[in-house]
Amino acid sequence: MLNTRGEGSMAKNKKIKVAFPHMGTISIAWSAGLRKIGVEPYVPPYTSKKTLSYGTKNSPEAICLPYKLILGNFIEAIQGGADYVAMITSPGICRLGEYGTNIHTTLKDLGYNANYIELSLYDGIKGLYKFLKEISGKNDPILILRAINITMRKIFAIDDLDTALSYYRAREVRFGEAEKNYKKALRLIDKADSTHDLKKAYDRALKEIEKTEIDPNREVLNVDITGEIFLVNDEFSNQNIERELGRMGVQTRRSLTVGSFLKDAIIPKAFRPPETHLQRAERMAKPYLMRDIGGDALECVSDVVFADEKGKDGIIHISPFTCMPEIMSQNIFPTMREDHEIPILTLIMDEQTGKAGYITRLEAFVDLMRRKKRAKLGKQKTRI
Ligand code: SF4
């Protein structure tokens, strides 16, 4: 349901500037949707230590990291001239249901009188439709459906580019080349403002990443990344875990992506794949977890089983400090280790997490997976 709690009214004649918080590269998709309906996207500076410090200074100490970063993004957006800040909410079992009210109250207490809008994604496509209609002041179903379409297509295109980046980064000859090409690819996707242009941009973007020179004989490990969705997809808050792993010769796959979330929460049933991530989670998380306990815990537990079945070399679970659902899933992993061979690494992140200790843990995990893989291959050769 759309919930506008602004101090002003929706301007119909002036182009209003609307900002969403960051989560990885998602600004590319929502900017395209807003432009389509004639609203100016305001992209706040990408999350930085300054953003985190704004958020931390004005948040309850024990609240989870995404809350602090989102609040920081909003403060920077308002300071930069955004007229509206848009918050994505859900009536979830965890703290996400409280985020909206707390953030709005904090912004008001700090004297930021920008208009505040909430978009509840769990109202599905109807909620998104209402949101875009209200924010644009236009009752034009075709225009709004086009805006939803371009937003979703960009999300899926970027998911594919992320997959390609991960493949090339784990094998690149010159460190950093794949990411440099990926950034060029993202710019192409960002510029495309129609589905026709996006198709062309997508092909060119993939070709851009494929220019990366690779060593096809590099010994590469395959690792799935699961955890709380914000941390999995936001490179600032996960300290760019995929780049660090790529440098160590690890190809990563995010178990939770914005695209997979869309398939579960937004895309109408008739257009969904035969089994969505959530449906698979409900099937595979049993008998370890029998029902949704909020956040992404059900998906995380099932992702371990899935990764093991797919023969992955390991799985990494990332969660924010004090995240209630992920504390539960981490407490289930020891039982799962008895039934599943796959190595599991759990990482808990907060604003205090230091880079050096974190890299040491990743290196030790990669070393363990590599030894395990070599031992397995050795055994297979002996049998031949
Ligand atoms: S899932 Fe965890 S981190 Fe995300 S809002 Fe809920 S408690 Fe916070």
Tab-separated table of C-alpha atoms and ligand atoms in Angstrom:
chain	number	residue	atom	x	y	z
A	1	MET	CA	0.000	0.000	0.000
A	2	LEU	CA	1.269	3.451	-0.803
A	3	ASN	CA	1.684	5.608	2.222
A	4	THR	CA	2.732	9.189	1.712
A	5	ARG	CA	3.611	11.117	4.778
A	6	GLY	CA	4.844	14.332	3.315
A	7	GLU	CA	4.972	17.834	4.604
A	8	GLY	CA	4.059	19.145	1.186
A	9	SER	CA	1.824	17.933	-1.600
A	10	MET	CA	2.781	16.112	-4.768
A	11	ALA	CA	3.833	18.782	-7.230
A	12	LYS	CA	2.156	18.274	-10.568
A	13	ASN	CA	3.805	20.952	-12.615
A	14	LYS	CA	7.314	20.977	-11.222
A	15	LYS	CA	9.543	17.954	-11.861
A	16	ILE	CA	9.989	16.512	-8.414
A	17	LYS	CA	13.199	14.789	-7.391
A	18	VAL	CA	12.740	11.414	-5.755
A	19	ALA	CA	15.452	9.389	-4.008
A	20	PHE	CA	15.536	5.742	-2.950
A	21	PRO	CA	18.210	4.277	-0.714
A	22	HIS	CA	21.094	2.376	-2.299
A	23	MET	CA	21.441	-1.376	-2.360
A	24	GLY	CA	24.252	-2.317	-4.728
A	25	THR	CA	23.400	-1.150	-8.246
A	26	ILE	CA	19.621	-0.930	-7.820
A	27	SER	CA	19.577	2.847	-8.433
A	28	ILE	CA	20.052	2.139	-12.167
A	29	ALA	CA	16.716	0.313	-12.275
A	30	TRP	CA	14.593	2.679	-10.185
A	31	SER	CA	16.027	5.718	-11.958
A	32	ALA	CA	14.815	4.325	-15.284
A	33	GLY	CA	11.317	3.699	-13.888
A	34	LEU	CA	11.057	7.219	-12.474
A	35	ARG	CA	12.318	8.851	-15.674
A	36	LYS	CA	9.695	6.941	-17.632
A	37	ILE	CA	6.881	8.563	-15.627
A	38	GLY	CA	8.437	12.036	-15.845
A	39	VAL	CA	9.841	12.138	-12.325
A	40	GLU	CA	13.457	13.129	-11.786
A	41	PRO	CA	15.465	10.468	-9.963
A	42	TYR	CA	17.834	11.833	-7.366
A	43	VAL	CA	20.632	9.335	-6.822
A	44	PRO	CA	22.348	10.128	-3.530
A	45	PRO	CA	26.146	9.680	-3.350
A	46	TYR	CA	26.963	5.967	-3.207
A	47	THR	CA	27.118	4.684	0.373
A	48	SER	CA	30.393	5.627	2.042
A	49	LYS	CA	31.904	5.914	5.492
A	50	LYS	CA	30.295	9.361	5.692
A	51	THR	CA	26.865	7.833	4.979
A	52	LEU	CA	27.454	5.217	7.642
A	53	SER	CA	28.507	7.833	10.155
A	54	TYR	CA	25.304	9.876	9.528
A	55	GLY	CA	23.276	6.713	9.998
A	56	THR	CA	25.118	5.441	13.065
A	57	LYS	CA	25.017	8.791	14.833
A	58	ASN	CA	21.228	8.984	14.502
A	59	SER	CA	20.186	5.355	15.026
A	60	PRO	CA	19.590	3.138	18.036
A	61	GLU	CA	22.893	1.362	18.676
A	62	ALA	CA	21.604	-2.196	18.337
A	63	ILE	CA	19.600	-1.721	15.144
A	64	CYS	CA	20.744	-3.673	12.101
A	65	LEU	CA	23.282	-2.270	9.639
A	66	PRO	CA	20.903	-1.787	6.631
A	67	TYR	CA	18.769	0.589	8.729
A	68	LYS	CA	21.772	2.795	9.489
A	69	LEU	CA	22.887	2.861	5.860
A	70	ILE	CA	19.389	3.655	4.556
A	71	LEU	CA	18.995	6.498	7.048
A	72	GLY	CA	22.425	7.809	6.004
A	73	ASN	CA	21.422	7.624	2.313
A	74	PHE	CA	18.259	9.632	3.051
A	75	ILE	CA	20.122	12.313	4.978
A	76	GLU	CA	22.581	12.714	2.092
A	77	ALA	CA	19.724	12.706	-0.442
A	78	ILE	CA	17.848	15.481	1.383
A	79	GLN	CA	21.005	17.519	1.843
A	80	GLY	CA	21.619	17.125	-1.908
A	81	GLY	CA	18.177	18.448	-2.869
A	82	ALA	CA	15.791	15.475	-3.083
A	83	ASP	CA	12.131	16.503	-2.638
A	84	TYR	CA	10.986	13.017	-1.698
A	85	VAL	CA	12.657	10.054	-0.081
A	86	ALA	CA	11.064	6.707	-0.844
A	87	MET	CA	11.310	3.851	1.598
A	88	ILE	CA	10.642	0.246	0.697
A	89	THR	CA	8.864	-1.546	3.514
A	90	SER	CA	7.157	-4.789	4.330
A	91	PRO	CA	4.939	-5.902	7.166
A	92	GLY	CA	7.655	-8.483	7.979
A	93	ILE	CA	8.150	-10.410	11.173
A	94	CYS	CA	11.543	-8.790	11.737
A	95	ARG	CA	12.531	-5.146	12.236
A	96	LEU	CA	11.896	-4.185	8.614
A	97	GLY	CA	8.283	-3.499	9.577
A	98	GLU	CA	9.541	-0.806	11.991
A	99	TYR	CA	12.062	0.812	9.669
A	100	GLY	CA	9.622	3.216	8.011
A	101	THR	CA	8.154	4.800	11.129
A	102	ASN	CA	11.536	5.083	12.838
A	103	ILE	CA	13.292	6.583	9.834
A	104	HIS	CA	10.519	9.075	9.188
A	105	THR	CA	10.431	10.176	12.838
A	106	THR	CA	14.224	10.496	12.948
A	107	LEU	CA	14.311	12.626	9.797
A	108	LYS	CA	11.630	14.924	11.243
A	109	ASP	CA	13.470	15.186	14.584
A	110	LEU	CA	16.615	16.145	12.710
A	111	GLY	CA	14.700	18.937	10.970
A	112	TYR	CA	14.663	17.371	7.509
A	113	ASN	CA	11.265	18.239	6.132
A	114	ALA	CA	11.476	16.366	2.858
A	115	ASN	CA	8.432	14.376	1.873
A	116	TYR	CA	8.578	10.788	2.920
A	117	ILE	CA	6.920	8.014	0.906
A	118	GLU	CA	6.569	4.331	1.631
A	119	LEU	CA	6.268	1.575	-0.905
A	120	SER	CA	5.220	-1.764	0.475
A	121	LEU	CA	6.629	-4.306	-1.933
A	122	TYR	CA	4.468	-7.048	-0.507
A	123	ASP	CA	1.458	-5.437	-2.150
A	124	GLY	CA	2.968	-6.807	-5.353
A	125	ILE	CA	2.518	-5.212	-8.717
A	126	LYS	CA	-0.643	-3.361	-7.592
A	127	GLY	CA	1.309	-1.574	-4.852
A	128	LEU	CA	4.033	-0.593	-7.290
A	129	TYR	CA	1.426	0.647	-9.757
A	130	LYS	CA	-0.306	2.809	-7.133
A	131	PHE	CA	3.023	4.187	-5.984
A	132	LEU	CA	4.067	5.294	-9.460
A	133	LYS	CA	0.624	6.708	-10.198
A	134	GLU	CA	0.598	8.808	-7.062
A	135	ILE	CA	4.163	10.037	-7.313
A	136	SER	CA	3.796	11.060	-10.961
A	137	GLY	CA	0.282	12.443	-10.581
A	138	LYS	CA	-0.521	10.673	-13.870
A	139	ASN	CA	-3.333	8.191	-14.289
A	140	ASP	CA	-1.881	6.618	-17.393
A	141	PRO	CA	-1.866	2.797	-17.116
A	142	ILE	CA	0.248	2.277	-20.244
A	143	LEU	CA	2.921	4.717	-19.102
A	144	ILE	CA	3.030	3.211	-15.619
A	145	LEU	CA	3.223	-0.354	-16.913
A	146	ARG	CA	6.067	0.718	-19.182
A	147	ALA	CA	7.860	2.179	-16.160
A	148	ILE	CA	7.437	-1.096	-14.238
A	149	ASN	CA	8.578	-3.054	-17.272
A	150	ILE	CA	11.815	-1.106	-17.820
A	151	THR	CA	12.620	-1.212	-14.098
A	152	MET	CA	12.246	-4.992	-13.938
A	153	ARG	CA	14.084	-5.619	-17.182
A	154	LYS	CA	17.024	-3.581	-15.942
A	155	ILE	CA	17.105	-5.567	-12.724
A	156	PHE	CA	17.247	-8.869	-14.622
A	157	ALA	CA	19.841	-7.490	-17.060
A	158	ILE	CA	22.080	-6.396	-14.179
A	159	ASP	CA	21.683	-9.796	-12.482
A	160	ASP	CA	23.047	-11.373	-15.682
A	161	LEU	CA	25.940	-8.912	-15.827
A	162	ASP	CA	26.777	-9.752	-12.206
A	163	THR	CA	26.934	-13.434	-13.137
A	164	ALA	CA	29.232	-12.665	-16.063
A	165	LEU	CA	31.421	-10.419	-13.905
A	166	SER	CA	31.857	-13.188	-11.375
A	167	TYR	CA	32.929	-15.690	-14.059
A	168	TYR	CA	35.487	-13.347	-15.607
A	169	ARG	CA	36.775	-11.909	-12.339
A	170	ALA	CA	37.709	-15.347	-11.006
A	171	ARG	CA	39.782	-16.043	-14.140
A	172	GLU	CA	41.090	-12.616	-15.194
A	173	VAL	CA	44.767	-12.279	-16.094
A	174	ARG	CA	45.046	-8.630	-14.990
A	175	PHE	CA	43.443	-7.899	-11.634
A	176	GLY	CA	40.602	-5.380	-11.926
A	177	GLU	CA	40.011	-5.696	-15.678
A	178	ALA	CA	36.681	-7.529	-15.392
A	179	GLU	CA	35.330	-4.950	-12.960
A	180	LYS	CA	36.490	-2.069	-15.161
A	181	ASN	CA	34.613	-3.610	-18.093
A	182	TYR	CA	31.592	-4.325	-15.885
A	183	LYS	CA	31.387	-0.642	-14.933
A	184	LYS	CA	31.354	0.297	-18.627
A	185	ALA	CA	28.630	-2.316	-19.131
A	186	LEU	CA	26.535	-0.805	-16.331
A	187	ARG	CA	26.780	2.643	-17.911
A	188	LEU	CA	25.334	1.202	-21.137
A	189	ILE	CA	22.398	-0.299	-19.232
A	190	ASP	CA	21.875	2.954	-17.333
A	191	LYS	CA	21.613	4.997	-20.537
A	192	ALA	CA	18.975	2.771	-22.172
A	193	ASP	CA	15.537	4.273	-21.571
A	194	SER	CA	13.356	2.012	-23.696
A	195	THR	CA	13.072	-1.777	-23.850
A	196	HIS	CA	14.283	-1.642	-27.447
A	197	ASP	CA	17.432	0.277	-26.447
A	198	LEU	CA	17.902	-1.952	-23.438
A	199	LYS	CA	18.073	-5.101	-25.586
A	200	LYS	CA	20.858	-3.567	-27.658
A	201	ALA	CA	22.621	-2.196	-24.578
A	202	TYR	CA	22.454	-5.620	-22.909
A	203	ASP	CA	24.221	-7.342	-25.824
A	204	ARG	CA	26.887	-4.645	-25.919
A	205	ALA	CA	27.276	-4.741	-22.149
A	206	LEU	CA	27.877	-8.504	-22.109
A	207	LYS	CA	30.420	-8.144	-24.919
A	208	GLU	CA	32.179	-5.456	-22.883
A	209	ILE	CA	32.666	-7.874	-19.952
A	210	GLU	CA	33.703	-10.664	-22.313
A	211	LYS	CA	36.636	-8.530	-23.476
A	212	THR	CA	38.381	-9.399	-20.195
A	213	GLU	CA	41.417	-11.562	-20.842
A	214	ILE	CA	41.151	-14.771	-18.817
A	215	ASP	CA	43.293	-17.753	-17.913
A	216	PRO	CA	41.047	-20.703	-18.882
A	217	ASN	CA	43.224	-23.123	-16.883
A	218	ARG	CA	42.972	-21.304	-13.568
A	219	GLU	CA	41.827	-23.536	-10.735
A	220	VAL	CA	38.520	-21.881	-9.835
A	221	LEU	CA	36.295	-22.608	-6.852
A	222	ASN	CA	32.519	-22.136	-6.990
A	223	VAL	CA	30.893	-20.565	-3.985
A	224	ASP	CA	27.317	-19.446	-3.303
A	225	ILE	CA	26.661	-16.310	-1.266
A	226	THR	CA	23.539	-16.284	0.853
A	227	GLY	CA	22.348	-14.274	3.857
A	228	GLU	CA	20.285	-11.185	4.484
A	229	ILE	CA	19.354	-9.808	1.030
A	230	PHE	CA	20.635	-6.261	1.599
A	231	LEU	CA	24.061	-7.443	2.674
A	232	VAL	CA	24.320	-10.029	-0.081
A	233	ASN	CA	23.662	-7.392	-2.751
A	234	ASP	CA	25.303	-4.298	-1.321
A	235	GLU	CA	29.049	-4.162	-1.836
A	236	PHE	CA	29.631	-1.412	0.727
A	237	SER	CA	28.039	-3.358	3.549
A	238	ASN	CA	29.603	-6.704	2.607
A	239	GLN	CA	33.006	-5.030	2.094
A	240	ASN	CA	32.977	-6.135	-1.521
A	241	ILE	CA	33.200	-9.791	-0.649
A	242	GLU	CA	32.828	-10.914	-4.253
A	243	ARG	CA	35.788	-8.825	-5.394
A	244	GLU	CA	37.938	-10.272	-2.608
A	245	LEU	CA	36.896	-13.822	-3.459
A	246	GLY	CA	37.415	-13.219	-7.183
A	247	ARG	CA	40.961	-12.136	-6.447
A	248	MET	CA	41.434	-15.540	-4.737
A	249	GLY	CA	40.100	-17.406	-7.801
A	250	VAL	CA	36.562	-17.921	-6.540
A	251	GLN	CA	33.524	-17.616	-8.792
A	252	THR	CA	30.542	-16.508	-6.748
A	253	ARG	CA	26.796	-16.813	-7.231
A	254	ARG	CA	24.376	-14.777	-5.166
A	255	SER	CA	21.606	-17.044	-3.915
A	256	LEU	CA	19.437	-14.005	-3.211
A	257	THR	CA	19.174	-11.341	-5.873
A	258	VAL	CA	16.792	-8.476	-6.470
A	259	GLY	CA	15.565	-10.417	-9.509
A	260	SER	CA	14.737	-13.505	-7.451
A	261	PHE	CA	12.895	-11.308	-4.957
A	262	LEU	CA	10.845	-9.754	-7.789
A	263	LYS	CA	9.829	-13.199	-9.004
A	264	ASP	CA	8.463	-13.987	-5.549
A	265	ALA	CA	6.954	-10.671	-4.513
A	266	ILE	CA	6.082	-8.591	-7.572
A	267	ILE	CA	5.714	-10.601	-10.758
A	268	PRO	CA	2.174	-11.991	-11.136
A	269	LYS	CA	1.933	-15.786	-10.672
A	270	ALA	CA	1.160	-16.472	-14.327
A	271	PHE	CA	4.523	-15.029	-15.386
A	272	ARG	CA	6.687	-16.661	-12.713
A	273	PRO	CA	9.084	-19.575	-13.296
A	274	PRO	CA	7.737	-23.048	-12.350
A	275	GLU	CA	9.455	-22.833	-8.962
A	276	THR	CA	10.550	-19.521	-7.431
A	277	HIS	CA	13.300	-19.143	-4.877
A	278	LEU	CA	10.801	-18.911	-2.026
A	279	GLN	CA	8.905	-21.974	-3.208
A	280	ARG	CA	12.172	-23.900	-3.437
A	281	ALA	CA	13.058	-22.628	0.037
A	282	GLU	CA	9.783	-23.921	1.477
A	283	ARG	CA	10.543	-27.322	-0.016
A	284	MET	CA	14.236	-27.563	0.797
A	285	ALA	CA	14.480	-25.913	4.214
A	286	LYS	CA	12.563	-28.810	5.785
A	287	PRO	CA	13.228	-30.479	8.208
A	288	TYR	CA	15.588	-27.809	9.551
A	289	LEU	CA	13.121	-24.936	9.383
A	290	MET	CA	9.431	-25.539	8.919
A	291	ARG	CA	8.135	-22.021	8.298
A	292	ASP	CA	9.040	-18.442	7.461
A	293	ILE	CA	10.520	-16.745	10.517
A	294	GLY	CA	11.107	-13.391	8.856
A	295	GLY	CA	13.887	-11.821	6.813
A	296	ASP	CA	15.580	-14.339	4.547
A	297	ALA	CA	16.199	-17.142	7.032
A	298	LEU	CA	14.068	-19.732	5.221
A	299	GLU	CA	15.855	-19.036	1.943
A	300	CYS	CA	19.285	-19.128	3.630
A	301	VAL	CA	18.724	-22.520	5.235
A	302	SER	CA	17.460	-23.966	1.952
A	303	ASP	CA	20.340	-22.373	0.015
A	304	VAL	CA	22.799	-24.549	1.923
A	305	VAL	CA	20.955	-27.710	0.840
A	306	PHE	CA	20.702	-26.406	-2.725
A	307	ALA	CA	24.390	-25.481	-2.964
A	308	ASP	CA	25.365	-28.895	-1.591
A	309	GLU	CA	23.141	-30.649	-4.132
A	310	LYS	CA	24.679	-28.584	-6.933
A	311	GLY	CA	28.172	-29.681	-5.872
A	312	LYS	CA	29.353	-26.178	-4.941
A	313	ASP	CA	32.721	-25.951	-3.167
A	314	GLY	CA	31.281	-23.872	-0.335
A	315	ILE	CA	28.654	-21.411	0.800
A	316	ILE	CA	29.091	-18.122	2.635
A	317	HIS	CA	26.351	-16.693	4.818
A	318	ILE	CA	26.511	-12.932	5.460
A	319	SER	CA	24.311	-11.200	7.982
A	320	PRO	CA	24.124	-7.926	9.856
A	321	PHE	CA	24.975	-7.972	13.552
A	322	THR	CA	21.710	-8.312	15.581
A	323	CYS	CA	19.678	-9.516	12.573
A	324	MET	CA	17.134	-11.739	14.301
A	325	PRO	CA	16.168	-14.136	11.468
A	326	GLU	CA	19.800	-14.701	10.507
A	327	ILE	CA	20.803	-15.425	14.108
A	328	MET	CA	18.261	-18.254	13.871
A	329	SER	CA	19.624	-19.594	10.583
A	330	GLN	CA	23.190	-19.503	11.932
A	331	ASN	CA	22.032	-21.615	14.853
A	332	ILE	CA	20.607	-24.178	12.447
A	333	PHE	CA	23.833	-24.542	10.416
A	334	PRO	CA	25.640	-26.766	12.982
A	335	THR	CA	22.863	-29.394	12.595
A	336	MET	CA	23.020	-29.034	8.820
A	337	ARG	CA	26.780	-29.637	8.875
A	338	GLU	CA	26.066	-33.153	10.192
A	339	ASP	CA	24.040	-33.975	7.081
A	340	HIS	CA	25.774	-31.921	4.408
A	341	GLU	CA	29.400	-31.985	3.363
A	342	ILE	CA	29.524	-28.466	1.974
A	343	PRO	CA	31.761	-26.058	3.944
A	344	ILE	CA	29.765	-23.136	5.399
A	345	LEU	CA	31.323	-19.842	6.466
A	346	THR	CA	29.235	-17.370	8.461
A	347	LEU	CA	30.177	-13.692	8.514
A	348	ILE	CA	28.505	-11.116	10.733
A	349	MET	CA	28.930	-7.523	9.642
A	350	ASP	CA	28.522	-4.226	11.434
A	351	GLU	CA	30.114	-0.803	11.315
A	352	GLN	CA	33.007	-2.103	13.446
A	353	THR	CA	33.970	-4.978	11.161
A	354	GLY	CA	37.630	-4.565	10.263
A	355	LYS	CA	38.917	-5.469	6.809
A	356	ALA	CA	42.084	-7.339	7.844
A	357	GLY	CA	40.420	-9.946	10.086
A	358	TYR	CA	37.682	-10.413	7.543
A	359	ILE	CA	40.133	-11.098	4.681
A	360	THR	CA	42.029	-13.570	6.875
A	361	ARG	CA	38.806	-15.519	7.456
A	362	LEU	CA	38.044	-15.557	3.728
A	363	GLU	CA	41.571	-16.741	2.885
A	364	ALA	CA	41.367	-19.546	5.450
A	365	PHE	CA	37.994	-20.628	4.066
A	366	VAL	CA	39.252	-20.603	0.471
A	367	ASP	CA	42.271	-22.637	1.560
A	368	LEU	CA	40.017	-25.192	3.241
A	369	MET	CA	37.757	-25.504	0.196
A	370	ARG	CA	40.753	-25.857	-2.130
A	371	ARG	CA	42.311	-28.636	-0.036
A	372	LYS	CA	38.981	-30.399	0.180
A	373	LYS	CA	38.436	-30.175	-3.566
A	374	ARG	CA	41.933	-31.425	-4.374
A	375	ALA	CA	41.536	-34.335	-1.959
A	376	LYS	CA	38.217	-35.248	-3.589
A	377	LEU	CA	39.695	-35.062	-7.094
A	378	GLY	CA	42.690	-37.126	-5.917
A	379	LYS	CA	40.356	-39.844	-4.621
A	380	GLN	CA	38.412	-39.873	-7.880
A	381	LYS	CA	41.659	-40.282	-9.898
A	382	THR	CA	42.798	-43.159	-7.643
A	383	ARG	CA	39.522	-44.968	-8.336
A	384	ILE	CA	40.104	-44.590	-12.120
B	1	SF4	S1	16.198	-9.178	7.985
B	1	SF4	FE1	17.611	-8.692	9.625
B	1	SF4	S2	18.788	-6.960	8.886
B	1	SF4	FE2	17.001	-7.108	7.579
B	1	SF4	S3	15.512	-5.761	8.606
B	1	SF4	FE3	15.146	-7.809	9.397
B	1	SF4	S4	16.347	-7.880	11.309
B	1	SF4	FE4	17.131	-6.146	10.101
